[in-house]
Short mmCIF file of the C-alpha atoms (twelve columns), coordinates in Angstrom:
data_MODEL
# 
_entry.id   MODEL 
# 
loop_
_atom_site.group_PDB 
_atom_site.id 
_atom_site.type_symbol 
_atom_site.label_atom_id 
_atom_site.label_alt_id 
_atom_site.label_comp_id 
_atom_site.label_asym_id 
_atom_site.label_seq_id 
_atom_site.Cartn_x 
_atom_site.Cartn_y 
_atom_site.Cartn_z 
_atom_site.pdbx_PDB_model_num 
ATOM 1   C CA . MET A 1   -18.859 1.900   -1.304  1 
ATOM 2   C CA . GLY A 2   -16.759 1.689   1.909   1 
ATOM 3   C CA . GLY A 3   -17.253 -2.008  2.178   1 
ATOM 4   C CA . ASN A 4   -15.999 -2.631  -1.420  1 
ATOM 5   C CA . ILE A 5   -12.941 -0.472  -0.736  1 
ATOM 6   C CA . ALA A 6   -12.267 -2.266  2.519   1 
ATOM 7   C CA . LYS A 7   -12.495 -5.651  0.675   1 
ATOM 8   C CA . LYS A 8   -10.158 -4.592  -2.051  1 
ATOM 9   C CA . LEU A 9   -7.657  -3.232  0.557   1 
ATOM 10  C CA . ARG A 10  -7.810  -6.614  2.417   1 
ATOM 11  C CA . ILE A 11  -7.156  -8.460  -0.760  1 
ATOM 12  C CA . MET A 12  -4.159  -6.204  -1.489  1 
ATOM 13  C CA . GLY A 13  -2.829  -7.119  1.948   1 
ATOM 14  C CA . PHE A 14  -3.901  -4.268  4.233   1 
ATOM 15  C CA . ASP A 15  -5.388  -4.769  7.845   1 
ATOM 16  C CA . THR A 16  -8.731  -3.207  7.343   1 
ATOM 17  C CA . GLU A 17  -11.842 -2.965  9.491   1 
ATOM 18  C CA . PHE A 18  -15.312 -1.959  8.210   1 
ATOM 19  C CA . TRP A 19  -18.125 -0.904  10.407  1 
ATOM 20  C CA . LEU A 20  -21.591 -0.293  8.754   1 
ATOM 21  C CA . ASP A 21  -23.660 0.838   11.520  1 
ATOM 22  C CA . ALA A 22  -21.163 2.146   14.146  1 
ATOM 23  C CA . SER A 23  -21.469 5.500   15.807  1 
ATOM 24  C CA . ASP A 24  -19.039 8.266   15.159  1 
ATOM 25  C CA . ALA A 25  -17.673 8.122   18.688  1 
ATOM 26  C CA . PHE A 26  -17.105 4.320   18.347  1 
ATOM 27  C CA . LEU A 27  -15.284 4.733   15.072  1 
ATOM 28  C CA . ILE A 28  -13.030 7.496   16.451  1 
ATOM 29  C CA . GLU A 29  -12.274 5.724   19.720  1 
ATOM 30  C CA . ARG A 30  -11.636 2.350   17.845  1 
ATOM 31  C CA . SER A 31  -9.376  4.082   15.195  1 
ATOM 32  C CA . TYR A 32  -7.480  5.925   18.118  1 
ATOM 33  C CA . HIS A 33  -6.924  2.883   20.328  1 
ATOM 34  C CA . GLU A 34  -5.906  0.517   17.361  1 
ATOM 35  C CA . HIS A 35  -3.727  3.147   15.727  1 
ATOM 36  C CA . MET A 36  -5.600  2.804   12.600  1 
ATOM 37  C CA . LEU A 37  -6.367  5.418   9.825   1 
ATOM 38  C CA . LEU A 38  -10.032 6.254   9.614   1 
ATOM 39  C CA . VAL A 39  -11.243 6.649   6.121   1 
ATOM 40  C CA . THR A 40  -14.658 8.043   5.414   1 
ATOM 41  C CA . ARG A 41  -16.892 9.753   2.969   1 
ATOM 42  C CA . ASP A 42  -18.919 11.351  5.749   1 
ATOM 43  C CA . ARG A 43  -17.891 14.940  6.111   1 
ATOM 44  C CA . GLY A 44  -19.319 15.291  9.636   1 
ATOM 45  C CA . LEU A 45  -17.287 12.319  10.803  1 
ATOM 46  C CA . TYR A 46  -14.230 13.532  9.168   1 
ATOM 47  C CA . LEU A 47  -14.574 16.929  10.913  1 
ATOM 48  C CA . ARG A 48  -14.860 15.102  14.323  1 
ATOM 49  C CA . VAL A 49  -11.772 13.012  13.357  1 
ATOM 50  C CA . SER A 50  -9.733  16.121  12.363  1 
ATOM 51  C CA . LYS A 51  -10.650 17.616  15.845  1 
ATOM 52  C CA . SER A 52  -9.463  14.578  17.666  1 
ATOM 53  C CA . SER A 53  -5.976  12.913  17.835  1 
ATOM 54  C CA . THR A 54  -7.161  10.231  15.284  1 
ATOM 55  C CA . LYS A 55  -5.695  10.290  11.855  1 
ATOM 56  C CA . GLY A 56  -8.369  10.409  9.122   1 
ATOM 57  C CA . LEU A 57  -8.967  10.783  5.271   1 
ATOM 58  C CA . LEU A 58  -12.097 12.161  3.643   1 
ATOM 59  C CA . LEU A 59  -12.445 10.232  0.381   1 
ATOM 60  C CA . PRO A 60  -12.784 12.887  -2.324  1 
ATOM 61  C CA . ASP A 61  -14.523 10.979  -5.121  1 
ATOM 62  C CA . GLU A 62  -17.358 8.554   -5.911  1 
ATOM 63  C CA . ASP A 63  -15.006 6.610   -8.161  1 
ATOM 64  C CA . GLU A 64  -13.609 3.493   -6.210  1 
ATOM 65  C CA . VAL A 65  -10.313 3.335   -8.152  1 
ATOM 66  C CA . LYS A 66  -9.620  7.063   -7.608  1 
ATOM 67  C CA . ASN A 67  -10.351 6.649   -3.981  1 
ATOM 68  C CA . LEU A 68  -8.046  3.591   -3.679  1 
ATOM 69  C CA . VAL A 69  -5.256  5.655   -5.287  1 
ATOM 70  C CA . PHE A 70  -6.055  8.566   -3.016  1 
ATOM 71  C CA . ILE A 71  -5.672  6.310   0.135   1 
ATOM 72  C CA . LEU A 72  -2.492  4.691   -1.066  1 
ATOM 73  C CA . GLU A 73  -0.960  7.932   -1.922  1 
ATOM 74  C CA . ARG A 74  -1.781  9.448   1.370   1 
ATOM 75  C CA . CYS A 75  -0.172  6.367   3.034   1 
ATOM 76  C CA . ASP A 76  2.976   6.805   0.791   1 
ATOM 77  C CA . ILE A 77  2.452   3.459   -0.753  1 
ATOM 78  C CA . LYS A 78  3.898   3.512   -4.239  1 
ATOM 79  C CA . HIS A 79  3.234   -0.028  -5.384  1 
ATOM 80  C CA . ILE A 80  0.943   -2.962  -4.765  1 
ATOM 81  C CA . ASN A 81  2.042   -6.478  -5.379  1 
ATOM 82  C CA . PRO A 82  -0.192  -8.814  -7.482  1 
ATOM 83  C CA . VAL A 83  -2.499  -11.019 -5.393  1 
ATOM 84  C CA . PRO A 84  -2.524  -13.430 -3.823  1 
ATOM 85  C CA . ASN A 85  0.525   -12.147 -1.946  1 
ATOM 86  C CA . LEU A 86  2.116   -12.858 1.504   1 
ATOM 87  C CA . ASN A 87  -0.236  -10.244 3.041   1 
ATOM 88  C CA . THR A 88  -3.563  -10.909 1.342   1 
ATOM 89  C CA . ARG A 89  -6.287  -11.062 3.963   1 
ATOM 90  C CA . CYS A 90  -9.755  -12.454 4.094   1 
ATOM 91  C CA . THR A 91  -12.396 -10.293 2.540   1 
ATOM 92  C CA . ILE A 92  -15.053 -11.397 5.085   1 
ATOM 93  C CA . CYS A 93  -13.340 -11.097 8.395   1 
ATOM 94  C CA . ASN A 94  -9.867  -9.612  7.798   1 
ATOM 95  C CA . GLY A 95  -8.161  -12.786 8.901   1 
ATOM 96  C CA . ASN A 96  -4.778  -14.110 7.455   1 
ATOM 97  C CA . ILE A 97  -4.919  -16.254 4.315   1 
ATOM 98  C CA . LYS A 98  -2.688  -19.355 4.276   1 
ATOM 99  C CA . LYS A 99  -2.038  -21.488 1.199   1 
ATOM 100 C CA . LEU A 100 -3.017  -25.053 1.590   1 
ATOM 101 C CA . ASP A 101 -2.638  -28.425 0.097   1 
ATOM 102 C CA . LYS A 102 -6.178  -28.895 -1.362  1 
ATOM 103 C CA . THR A 103 -6.378  -32.399 0.203   1 
ATOM 104 C CA . ARG A 104 -6.445  -30.686 3.610   1 
ATOM 105 C CA . LEU A 105 -9.333  -28.424 3.106   1 
ATOM 106 C CA . SER A 106 -11.760 -28.180 6.080   1 
ATOM 107 C CA . ASN A 107 -14.453 -26.832 3.781   1 
ATOM 108 C CA . PRO A 108 -15.579 -28.538 0.545   1 
ATOM 109 C CA . ILE A 109 -15.112 -26.804 -2.864  1 
ATOM 110 C CA . PRO A 110 -16.903 -27.354 -6.135  1 
ATOM 111 C CA . LYS A 111 -15.598 -30.549 -7.665  1 
ATOM 112 C CA . LYS A 112 -14.670 -28.824 -11.099 1 
ATOM 113 C CA . VAL A 113 -12.500 -26.381 -9.057  1 
ATOM 114 C CA . TYR A 114 -10.838 -29.018 -6.978  1 
ATOM 115 C CA . GLU A 115 -9.881  -30.826 -10.293 1 
ATOM 116 C CA . LYS A 116 -8.596  -27.803 -12.057 1 
ATOM 117 C CA . ILE A 117 -6.995  -25.613 -9.379  1 
ATOM 118 C CA . ASN A 118 -3.745  -26.215 -7.623  1 
ATOM 119 C CA . ALA A 119 -3.625  -23.094 -5.463  1 
ATOM 120 C CA . ILE A 120 -6.012  -23.085 -2.580  1 
ATOM 121 C CA . TYR A 121 -6.061  -20.618 0.246   1 
ATOM 122 C CA . GLU A 122 -8.063  -20.740 3.605   1 
ATOM 123 C CA . CYS A 123 -8.551  -18.030 6.233   1 
ATOM 124 C CA . SER A 124 -7.119  -18.916 9.460   1 
ATOM 125 C CA . LYS A 125 -9.838  -17.131 11.258  1 
ATOM 126 C CA . CYS A 126 -13.146 -17.954 9.570   1 
ATOM 127 C CA . SER A 127 -12.070 -20.824 7.275   1 
ATOM 128 C CA . LYS A 128 -13.301 -19.279 4.122   1 
ATOM 129 C CA . VAL A 129 -11.832 -20.932 1.102   1 
ATOM 130 C CA . TYR A 130 -10.272 -19.084 -1.796  1 
ATOM 131 C CA . TRP A 131 -8.829  -20.154 -5.071  1 
ATOM 132 C CA . GLU A 132 -7.223  -18.590 -8.058  1 
ATOM 133 C CA . GLY A 133 -9.980  -17.986 -10.695 1 
ATOM 134 C CA . THR A 134 -10.973 -15.170 -12.949 1 
ATOM 135 C CA . HIS A 135 -11.605 -12.996 -9.937  1 
ATOM 136 C CA . VAL A 136 -7.954  -12.994 -9.236  1 
ATOM 137 C CA . GLU A 137 -7.163  -12.059 -12.823 1 
ATOM 138 C CA . ASN A 138 -9.634  -9.200  -12.461 1 
ATOM 139 C CA . ILE A 139 -8.269  -7.838  -9.175  1 
ATOM 140 C CA . ASN A 140 -4.698  -7.986  -10.680 1 
ATOM 141 C CA . LYS A 141 -5.872  -5.993  -13.686 1 
ATOM 142 C CA . LEU A 142 -7.204  -3.392  -11.144 1 
ATOM 143 C CA . ILE A 143 -3.900  -3.488  -9.292  1 
ATOM 144 C CA . ASP A 144 -1.926  -2.826  -12.564 1 
ATOM 145 C CA . ASN A 145 -4.243  0.117   -13.180 1 
ATOM 146 C CA . ILE A 146 -3.720  1.418   -9.682  1 
ATOM 147 C CA . ASN A 147 0.121   0.895   -9.952  1 
ATOM 148 C CA . ARG A 148 0.076   2.921   -13.202 1 
ATOM 149 C CA . LEU A 149 -1.801  5.757   -11.423 1 
ATOM 150 C CA . LEU A 150 0.454   5.571   -8.491  1 
ATOM 151 C CA . GLY A 151 3.502   5.803   -10.759 1 
ATOM 152 C CA . ARG A 152 2.309   8.995   -12.561 1 
# 
């Protein structure tokens, strides 16, 4: 679940790291040195975080939307802009996404996509290519729902 939340936060424009098999000590040290909020569902890790000088959040729910709202509320974020936005990041490597002229792509995309889509984005770090398809509509519906919940 943490990986899905990290991906969604990246899409929304938040600098987000996700570590699957890292030790608690590594996560706490990394979070401390990078001045990042450590978000977890692991109670033991959260207790260690709360005893350190690292800031942390213990996710309260199994529901992804509720957890995203919880994180955003605790960070005093009251609204998320639709995506892609100026801060949208790569879901794979957390790199910056830049809009490109589709004729300048370094990676090929399906011919049907190339013919129908004007807005193409590429990660400046890993060169993953993104375009505006139904997945963007779906994430923006999620963002609309999150914004409604944030505005309660």
